[in-house]
mmCIF file of C-alpha atoms (C1' of nucleotides) in Angstrom:
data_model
loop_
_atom_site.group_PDB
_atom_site.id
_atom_site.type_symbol
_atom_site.label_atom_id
_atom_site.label_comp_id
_atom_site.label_asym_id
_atom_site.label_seq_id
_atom_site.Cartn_x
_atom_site.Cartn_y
_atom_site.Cartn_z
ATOM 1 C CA UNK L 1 -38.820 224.073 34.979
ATOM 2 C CA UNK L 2 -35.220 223.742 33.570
ATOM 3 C CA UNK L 3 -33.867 220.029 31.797
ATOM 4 C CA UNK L 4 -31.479 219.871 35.520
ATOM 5 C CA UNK L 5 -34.739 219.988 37.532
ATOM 6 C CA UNK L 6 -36.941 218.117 35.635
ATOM 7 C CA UNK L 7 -33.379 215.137 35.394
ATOM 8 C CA UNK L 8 -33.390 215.201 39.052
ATOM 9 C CA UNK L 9 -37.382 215.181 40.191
ATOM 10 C CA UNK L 10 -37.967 212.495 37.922
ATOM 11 C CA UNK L 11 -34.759 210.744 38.525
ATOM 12 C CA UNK L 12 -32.698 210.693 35.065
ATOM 13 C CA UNK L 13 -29.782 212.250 33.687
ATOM 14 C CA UNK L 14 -29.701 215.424 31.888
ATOM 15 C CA UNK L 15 -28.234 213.786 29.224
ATOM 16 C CA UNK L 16 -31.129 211.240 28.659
ATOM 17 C CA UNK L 17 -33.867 214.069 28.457
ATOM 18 C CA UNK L 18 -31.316 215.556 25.688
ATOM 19 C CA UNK L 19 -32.273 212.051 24.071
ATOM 20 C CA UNK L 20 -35.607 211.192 24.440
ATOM 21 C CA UNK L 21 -35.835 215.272 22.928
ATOM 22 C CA UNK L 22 -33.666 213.733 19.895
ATOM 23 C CA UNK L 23 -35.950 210.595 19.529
ATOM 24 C CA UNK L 24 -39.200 212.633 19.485
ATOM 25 C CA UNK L 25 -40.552 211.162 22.771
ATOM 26 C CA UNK L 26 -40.216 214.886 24.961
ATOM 27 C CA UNK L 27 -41.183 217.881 23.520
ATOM 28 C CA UNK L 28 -39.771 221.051 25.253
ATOM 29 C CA UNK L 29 -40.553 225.085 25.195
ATOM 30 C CA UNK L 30 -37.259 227.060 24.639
ATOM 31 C CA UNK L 31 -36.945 230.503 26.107
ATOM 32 C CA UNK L 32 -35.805 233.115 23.492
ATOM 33 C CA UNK L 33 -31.853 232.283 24.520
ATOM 34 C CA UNK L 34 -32.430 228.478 23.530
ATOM 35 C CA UNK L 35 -32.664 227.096 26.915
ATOM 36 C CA UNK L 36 -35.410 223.834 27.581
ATOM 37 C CA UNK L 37 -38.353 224.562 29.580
ATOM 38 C CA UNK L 38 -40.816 221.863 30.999
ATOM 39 C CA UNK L 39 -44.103 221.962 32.050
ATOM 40 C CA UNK L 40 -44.751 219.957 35.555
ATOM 41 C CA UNK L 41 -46.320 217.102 33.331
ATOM 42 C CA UNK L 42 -43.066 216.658 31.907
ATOM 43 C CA UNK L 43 -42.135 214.212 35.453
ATOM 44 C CA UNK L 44 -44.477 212.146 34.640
ATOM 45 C CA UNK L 45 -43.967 211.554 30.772
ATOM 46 C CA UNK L 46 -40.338 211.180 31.701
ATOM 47 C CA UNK L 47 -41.160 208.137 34.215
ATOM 48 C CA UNK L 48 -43.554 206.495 32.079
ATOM 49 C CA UNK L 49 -41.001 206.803 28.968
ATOM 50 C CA UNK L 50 -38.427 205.221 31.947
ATOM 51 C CA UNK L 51 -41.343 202.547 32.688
ATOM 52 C CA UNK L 52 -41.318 201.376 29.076
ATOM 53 C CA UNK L 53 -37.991 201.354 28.829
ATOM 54 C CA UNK L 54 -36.951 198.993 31.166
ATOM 55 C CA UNK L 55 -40.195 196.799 29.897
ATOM 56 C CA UNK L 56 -37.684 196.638 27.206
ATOM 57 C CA UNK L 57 -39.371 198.931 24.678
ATOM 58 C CA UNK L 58 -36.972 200.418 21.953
ATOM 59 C CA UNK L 59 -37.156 204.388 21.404
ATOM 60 C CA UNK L 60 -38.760 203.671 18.005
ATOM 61 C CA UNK L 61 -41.799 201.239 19.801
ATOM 62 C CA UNK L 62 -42.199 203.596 22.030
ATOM 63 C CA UNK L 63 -42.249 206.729 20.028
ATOM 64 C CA UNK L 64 -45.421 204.623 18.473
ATOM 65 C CA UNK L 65 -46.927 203.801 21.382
ATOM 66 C CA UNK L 66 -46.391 206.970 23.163
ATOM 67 C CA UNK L 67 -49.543 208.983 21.850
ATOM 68 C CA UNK L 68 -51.889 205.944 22.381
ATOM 69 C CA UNK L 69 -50.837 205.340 26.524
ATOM 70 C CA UNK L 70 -50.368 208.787 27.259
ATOM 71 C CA UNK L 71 -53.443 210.551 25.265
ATOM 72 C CA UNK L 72 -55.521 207.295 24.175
ATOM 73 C CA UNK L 73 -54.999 208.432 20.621
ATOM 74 C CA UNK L 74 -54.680 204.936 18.658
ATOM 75 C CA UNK L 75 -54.328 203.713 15.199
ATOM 76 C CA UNK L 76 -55.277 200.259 13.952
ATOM 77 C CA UNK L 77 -51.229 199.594 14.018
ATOM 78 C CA UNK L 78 -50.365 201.418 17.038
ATOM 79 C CA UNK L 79 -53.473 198.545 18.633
ATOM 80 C CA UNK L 80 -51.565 195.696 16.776
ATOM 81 C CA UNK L 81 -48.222 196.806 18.104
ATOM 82 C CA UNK L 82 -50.016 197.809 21.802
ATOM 83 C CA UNK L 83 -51.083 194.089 21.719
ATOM 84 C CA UNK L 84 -48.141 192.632 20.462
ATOM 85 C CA UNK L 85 -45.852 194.363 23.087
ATOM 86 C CA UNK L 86 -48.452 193.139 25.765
ATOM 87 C CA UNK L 87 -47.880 189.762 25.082
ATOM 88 C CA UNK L 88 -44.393 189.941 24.762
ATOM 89 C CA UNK L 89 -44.019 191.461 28.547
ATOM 90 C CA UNK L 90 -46.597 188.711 29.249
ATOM 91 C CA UNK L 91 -44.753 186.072 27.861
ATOM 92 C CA UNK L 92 -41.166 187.726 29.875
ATOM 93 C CA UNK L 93 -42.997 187.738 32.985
ATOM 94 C CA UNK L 94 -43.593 184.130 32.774
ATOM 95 C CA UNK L 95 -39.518 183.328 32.131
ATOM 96 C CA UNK L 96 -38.848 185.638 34.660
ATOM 97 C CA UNK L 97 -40.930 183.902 37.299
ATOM 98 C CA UNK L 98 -39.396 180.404 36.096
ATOM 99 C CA UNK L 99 -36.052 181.999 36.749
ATOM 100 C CA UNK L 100 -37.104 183.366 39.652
ATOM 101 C CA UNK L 101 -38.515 179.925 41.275
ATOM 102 C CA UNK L 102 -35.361 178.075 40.056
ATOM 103 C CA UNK L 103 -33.067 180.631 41.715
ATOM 104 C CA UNK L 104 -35.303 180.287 45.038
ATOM 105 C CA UNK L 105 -34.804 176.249 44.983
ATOM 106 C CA UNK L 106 -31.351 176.846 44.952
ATOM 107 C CA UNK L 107 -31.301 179.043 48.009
ATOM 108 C CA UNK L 108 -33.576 177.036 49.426
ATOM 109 C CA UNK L 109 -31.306 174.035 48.769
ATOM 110 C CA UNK L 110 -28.154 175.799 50.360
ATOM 111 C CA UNK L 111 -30.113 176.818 53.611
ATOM 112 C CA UNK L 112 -31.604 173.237 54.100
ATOM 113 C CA UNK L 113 -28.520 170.989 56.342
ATOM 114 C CA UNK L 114 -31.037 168.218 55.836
ATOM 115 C CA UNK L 115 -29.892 168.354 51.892
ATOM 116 C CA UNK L 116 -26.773 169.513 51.187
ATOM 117 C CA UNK L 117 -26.131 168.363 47.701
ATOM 118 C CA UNK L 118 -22.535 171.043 48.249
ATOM 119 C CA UNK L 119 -20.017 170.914 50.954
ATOM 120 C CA UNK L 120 -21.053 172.469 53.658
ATOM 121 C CA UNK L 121 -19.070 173.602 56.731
ATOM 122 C CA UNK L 122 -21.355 173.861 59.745
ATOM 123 C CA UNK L 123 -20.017 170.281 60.424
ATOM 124 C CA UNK P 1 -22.447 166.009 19.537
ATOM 125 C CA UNK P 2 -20.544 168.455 17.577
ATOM 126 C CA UNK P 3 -21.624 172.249 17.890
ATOM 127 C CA UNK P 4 -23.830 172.693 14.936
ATOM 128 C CA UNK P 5 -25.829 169.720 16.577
ATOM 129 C CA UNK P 6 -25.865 171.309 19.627
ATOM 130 C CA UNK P 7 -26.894 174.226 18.240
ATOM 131 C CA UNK P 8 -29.328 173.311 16.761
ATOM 132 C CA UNK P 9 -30.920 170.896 19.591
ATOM 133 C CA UNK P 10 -30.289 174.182 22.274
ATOM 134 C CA UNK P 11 -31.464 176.815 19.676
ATOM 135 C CA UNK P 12 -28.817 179.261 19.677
ATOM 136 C CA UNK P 13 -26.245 179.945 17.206
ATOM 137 C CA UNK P 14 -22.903 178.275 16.652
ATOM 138 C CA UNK P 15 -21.150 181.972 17.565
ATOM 139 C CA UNK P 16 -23.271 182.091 20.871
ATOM 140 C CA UNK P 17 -21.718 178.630 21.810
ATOM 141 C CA UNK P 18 -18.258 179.360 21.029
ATOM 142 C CA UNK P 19 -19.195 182.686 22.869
ATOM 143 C CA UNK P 20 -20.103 181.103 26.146
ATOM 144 C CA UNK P 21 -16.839 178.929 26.130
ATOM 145 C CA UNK P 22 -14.777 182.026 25.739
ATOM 146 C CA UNK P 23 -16.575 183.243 28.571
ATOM 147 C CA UNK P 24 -15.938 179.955 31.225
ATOM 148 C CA UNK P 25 -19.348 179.215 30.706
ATOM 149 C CA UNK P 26 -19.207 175.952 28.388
ATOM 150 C CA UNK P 27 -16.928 173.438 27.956
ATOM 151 C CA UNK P 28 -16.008 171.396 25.464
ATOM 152 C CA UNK P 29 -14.237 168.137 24.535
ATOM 153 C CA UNK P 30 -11.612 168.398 21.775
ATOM 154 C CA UNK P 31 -11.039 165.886 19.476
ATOM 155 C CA UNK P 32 -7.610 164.888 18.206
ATOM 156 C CA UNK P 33 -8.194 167.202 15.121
ATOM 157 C CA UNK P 34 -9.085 170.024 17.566
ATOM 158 C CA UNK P 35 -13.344 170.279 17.057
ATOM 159 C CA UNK P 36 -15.689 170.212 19.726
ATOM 160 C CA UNK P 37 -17.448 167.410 21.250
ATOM 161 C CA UNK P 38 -20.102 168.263 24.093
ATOM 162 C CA UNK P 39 -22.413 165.074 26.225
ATOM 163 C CA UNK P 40 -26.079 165.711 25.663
ATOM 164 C CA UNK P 41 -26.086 167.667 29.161
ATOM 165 C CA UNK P 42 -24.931 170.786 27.248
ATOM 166 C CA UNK P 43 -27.931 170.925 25.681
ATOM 167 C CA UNK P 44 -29.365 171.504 29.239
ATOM 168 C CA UNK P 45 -26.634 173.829 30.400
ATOM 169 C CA UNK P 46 -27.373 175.974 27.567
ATOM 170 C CA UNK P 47 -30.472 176.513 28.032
ATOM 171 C CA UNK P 48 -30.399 176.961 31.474
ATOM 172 C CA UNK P 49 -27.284 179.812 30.435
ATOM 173 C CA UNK P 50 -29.464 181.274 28.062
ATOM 174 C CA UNK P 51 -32.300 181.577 30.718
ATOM 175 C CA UNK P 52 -29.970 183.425 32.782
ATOM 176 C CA UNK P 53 -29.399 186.047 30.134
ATOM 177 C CA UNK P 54 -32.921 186.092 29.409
ATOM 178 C CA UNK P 55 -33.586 187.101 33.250
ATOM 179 C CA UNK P 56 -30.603 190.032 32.466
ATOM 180 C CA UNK P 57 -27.903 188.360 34.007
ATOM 181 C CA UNK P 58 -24.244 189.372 32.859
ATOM 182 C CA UNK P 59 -21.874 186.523 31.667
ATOM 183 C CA UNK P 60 -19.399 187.474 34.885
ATOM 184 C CA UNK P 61 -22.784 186.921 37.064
ATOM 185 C CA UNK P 62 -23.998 183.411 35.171
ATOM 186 C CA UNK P 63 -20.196 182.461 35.369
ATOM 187 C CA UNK P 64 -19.977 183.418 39.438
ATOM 188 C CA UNK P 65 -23.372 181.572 39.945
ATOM 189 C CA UNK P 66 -23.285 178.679 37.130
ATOM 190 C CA UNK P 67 -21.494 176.186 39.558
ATOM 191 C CA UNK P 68 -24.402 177.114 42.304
ATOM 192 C CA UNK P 69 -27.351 176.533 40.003
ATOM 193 C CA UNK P 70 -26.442 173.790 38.332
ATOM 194 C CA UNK P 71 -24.777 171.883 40.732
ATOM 195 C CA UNK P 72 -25.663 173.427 44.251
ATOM 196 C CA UNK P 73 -22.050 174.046 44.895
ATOM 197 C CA UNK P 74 -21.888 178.076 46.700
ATOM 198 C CA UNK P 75 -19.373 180.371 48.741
ATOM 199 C CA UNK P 76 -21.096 182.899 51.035
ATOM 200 C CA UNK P 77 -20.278 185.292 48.130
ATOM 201 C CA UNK P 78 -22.089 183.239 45.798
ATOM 202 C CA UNK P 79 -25.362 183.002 48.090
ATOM 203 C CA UNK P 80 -25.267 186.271 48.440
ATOM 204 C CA UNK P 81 -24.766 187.132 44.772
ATOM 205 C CA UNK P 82 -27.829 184.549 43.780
ATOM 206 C CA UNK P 83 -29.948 186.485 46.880
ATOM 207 C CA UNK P 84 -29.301 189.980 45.273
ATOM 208 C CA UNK P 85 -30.085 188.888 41.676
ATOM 209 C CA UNK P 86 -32.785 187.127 43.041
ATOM 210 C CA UNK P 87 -34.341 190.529 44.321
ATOM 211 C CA UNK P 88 -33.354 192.016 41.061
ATOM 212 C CA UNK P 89 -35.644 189.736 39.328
ATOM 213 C CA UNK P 90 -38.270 190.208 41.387
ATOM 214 C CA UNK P 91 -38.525 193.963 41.371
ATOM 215 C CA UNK P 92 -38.040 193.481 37.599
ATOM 216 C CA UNK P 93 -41.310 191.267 37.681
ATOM 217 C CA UNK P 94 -43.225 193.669 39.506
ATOM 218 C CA UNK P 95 -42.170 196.723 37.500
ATOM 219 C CA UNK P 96 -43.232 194.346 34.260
ATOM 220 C CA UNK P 97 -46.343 193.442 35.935
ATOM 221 C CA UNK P 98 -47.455 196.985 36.439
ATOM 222 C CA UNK P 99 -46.642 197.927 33.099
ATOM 223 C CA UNK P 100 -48.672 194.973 31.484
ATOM 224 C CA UNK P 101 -51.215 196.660 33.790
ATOM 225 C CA UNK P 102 -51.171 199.598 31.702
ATOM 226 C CA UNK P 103 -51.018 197.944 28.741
ATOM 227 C CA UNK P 104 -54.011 196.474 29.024
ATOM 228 C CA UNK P 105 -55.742 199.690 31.121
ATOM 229 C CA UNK P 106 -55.078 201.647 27.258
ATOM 230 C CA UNK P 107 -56.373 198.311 25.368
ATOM 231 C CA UNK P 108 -59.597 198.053 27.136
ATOM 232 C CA UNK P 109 -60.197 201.601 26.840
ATOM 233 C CA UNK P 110 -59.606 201.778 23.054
ATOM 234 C CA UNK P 111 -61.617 198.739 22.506
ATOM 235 C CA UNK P 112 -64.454 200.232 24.714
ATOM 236 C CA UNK P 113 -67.105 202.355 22.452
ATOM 237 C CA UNK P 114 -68.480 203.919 25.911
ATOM 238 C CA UNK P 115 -64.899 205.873 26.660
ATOM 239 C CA UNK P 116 -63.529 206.676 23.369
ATOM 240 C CA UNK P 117 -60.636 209.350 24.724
ATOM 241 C CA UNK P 118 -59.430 208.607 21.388
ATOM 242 C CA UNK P 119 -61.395 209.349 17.366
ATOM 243 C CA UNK P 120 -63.271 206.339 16.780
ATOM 244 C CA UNK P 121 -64.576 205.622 13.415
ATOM 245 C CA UNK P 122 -67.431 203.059 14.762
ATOM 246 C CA UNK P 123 -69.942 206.144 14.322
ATOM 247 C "C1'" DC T 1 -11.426 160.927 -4.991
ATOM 248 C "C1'" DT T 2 -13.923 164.970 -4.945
ATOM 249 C "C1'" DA T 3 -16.967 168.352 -3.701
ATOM 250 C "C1'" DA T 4 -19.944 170.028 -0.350
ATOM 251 C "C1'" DA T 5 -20.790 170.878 4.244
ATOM 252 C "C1'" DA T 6 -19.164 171.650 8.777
ATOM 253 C "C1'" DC T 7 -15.593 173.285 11.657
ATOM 254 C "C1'" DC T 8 -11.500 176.095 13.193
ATOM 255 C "C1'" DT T 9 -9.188 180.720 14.766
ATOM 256 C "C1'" DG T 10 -8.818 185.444 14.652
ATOM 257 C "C1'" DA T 11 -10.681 189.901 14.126
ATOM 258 C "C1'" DC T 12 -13.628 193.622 12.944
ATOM 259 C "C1'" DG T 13 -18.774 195.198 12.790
ATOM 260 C "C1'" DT T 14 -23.404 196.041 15.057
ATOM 261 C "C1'" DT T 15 -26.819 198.070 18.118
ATOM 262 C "C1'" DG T 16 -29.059 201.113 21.628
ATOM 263 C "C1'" DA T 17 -29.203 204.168 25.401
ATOM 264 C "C1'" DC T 18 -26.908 206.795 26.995
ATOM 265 C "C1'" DG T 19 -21.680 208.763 29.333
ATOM 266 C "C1'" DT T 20 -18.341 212.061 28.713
ATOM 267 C "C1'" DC T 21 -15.633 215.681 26.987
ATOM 268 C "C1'" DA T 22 -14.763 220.196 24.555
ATOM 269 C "C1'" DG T 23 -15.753 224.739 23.794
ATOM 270 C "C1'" DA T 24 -19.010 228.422 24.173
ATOM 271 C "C1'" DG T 25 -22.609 230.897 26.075
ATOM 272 C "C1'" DG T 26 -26.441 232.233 29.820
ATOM 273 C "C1'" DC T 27 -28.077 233.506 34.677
ATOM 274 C "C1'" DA T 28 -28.653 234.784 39.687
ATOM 275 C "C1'" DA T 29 -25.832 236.397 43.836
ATOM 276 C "C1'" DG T 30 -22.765 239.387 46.094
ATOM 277 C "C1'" DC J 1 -18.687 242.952 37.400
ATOM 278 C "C1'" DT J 2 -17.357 238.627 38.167
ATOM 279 C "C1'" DT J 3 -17.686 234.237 39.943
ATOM 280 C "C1'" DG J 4 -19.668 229.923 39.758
ATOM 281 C "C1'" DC J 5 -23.214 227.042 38.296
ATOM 282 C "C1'" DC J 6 -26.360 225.795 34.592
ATOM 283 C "C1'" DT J 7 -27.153 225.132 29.866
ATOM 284 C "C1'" DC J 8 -26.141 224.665 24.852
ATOM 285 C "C1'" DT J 9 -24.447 221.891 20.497
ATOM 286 C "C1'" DG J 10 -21.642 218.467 18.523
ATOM 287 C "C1'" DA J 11 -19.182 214.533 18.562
ATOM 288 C "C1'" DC J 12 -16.699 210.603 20.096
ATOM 289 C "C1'" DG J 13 -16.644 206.682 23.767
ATOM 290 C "C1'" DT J 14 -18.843 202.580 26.096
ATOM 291 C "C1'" DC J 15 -20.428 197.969 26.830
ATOM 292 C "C1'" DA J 16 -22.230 193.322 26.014
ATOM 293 C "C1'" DA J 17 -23.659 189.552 23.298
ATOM 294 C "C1'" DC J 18 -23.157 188.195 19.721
ATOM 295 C "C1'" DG J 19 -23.074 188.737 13.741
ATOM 296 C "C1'" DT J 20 -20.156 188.386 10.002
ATOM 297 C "C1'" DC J 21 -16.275 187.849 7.114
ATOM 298 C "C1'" DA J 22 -11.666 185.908 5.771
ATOM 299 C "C1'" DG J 23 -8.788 182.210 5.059
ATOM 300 C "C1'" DG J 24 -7.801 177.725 6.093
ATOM 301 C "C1'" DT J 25 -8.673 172.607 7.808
ATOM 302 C "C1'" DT J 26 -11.709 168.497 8.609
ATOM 303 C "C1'" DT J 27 -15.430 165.490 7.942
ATOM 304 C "C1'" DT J 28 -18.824 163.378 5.213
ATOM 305 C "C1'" DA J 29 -21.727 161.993 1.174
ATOM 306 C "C1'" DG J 30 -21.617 159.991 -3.223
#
DNA sequence: CTAAAACCTGACGTTGACGTCAGAGGCAAG
DNA sequence: CTTGCCTCTGACGTCAACGTCAGGTTTTAG
């Protein structure tokens, strides 16, 4: 498949596979007039480079850790860094959820007539 | 306190709280000579501004929502701002959560002699 | 009183993951 | 053949939350 297929199956700009290509994380075939081709594996690379992205992975982190999730190949450091990453989402999850609880008090708090610490106008 | 206290005490930078005031986030007390003075609440307020960024909250959202969180006042707009954000955060969570999952799918399986995908040296 | 430390206001620099534009070429349909 | 869409490289633009530096004032310790 061509980059504009594979940018809309898996739901990214063309321009992004142009730079996950430029950081090393997406490899590509190029037919003899210099034009990207993708295997159908390439969707699913492409969402689990997306995945680690938004866990808030930099290019460089994940260009490390890209060979040990997708193919199990490790190193001793890419393990240390695989942990350390771990824990960091772990430890994000658990602010999250804090934010998340405090955000859900204060709806609950506006909803509640019985408590209205604001002004309310339902009289 | 004067902002280097504060800083110090919220553990953020001295830039960061100048930042925030710029933004209508933080205020300050002048005093004749023209430095800051905050009450020990700020030490709460910032914290509870940098959870909000934490959580990936933009300074227009914390400033739209500040006056709901931390003091339960809220428009309709407001509510519905803290509802949508509130989703936000919780699809965030689950994407993290599934991620972690994988995380620890690769761990397991590199630490497990019985399924080496990978080259172990254990012999 | 003096020197260090803290504070002030601008204002430019940083970083990462792209967006966007320019200019040039490639590819299937009619 | 040509029209219109897709693709290419290269390079500058963006945006947010600060970092950092310059040049000057204020507060504090001794």
């Amino acid at each position: 498949m061509r980059i504009g297929e594979l940018a809309g199956t898996a739901g990214v700009s063309v321009r992004a596979l142009r730079y996950y290509e430029e950081q090393g994380l997406l490899a590509s075939q190029r037919t003899p007039r210099g034009q990207r081709t993708y295997p159908p594996a390439a969707v699913d690379r492409v969402q689990l480079i997306q995945q680690l992205y938004a866990a808030g992975l930099s290019s460089h982190t994940i260009l490390e850790l890209l060979p040990c999730v997708d193919r199990g190949v490790s190193t001793p450091e890419s393990q240390a860094r695989l942990a350390a990453e771990r824990d960091r989402i772990d430890r994000q999850i658990t602010g999250l959820l804090a934010t998340r609880d405090r955000l859900d008090a204060v709806i609950a708090a506006a909803a509640d007539p019985t408590h209205p610490s604001c002004a309310r106008m339902t009289s």
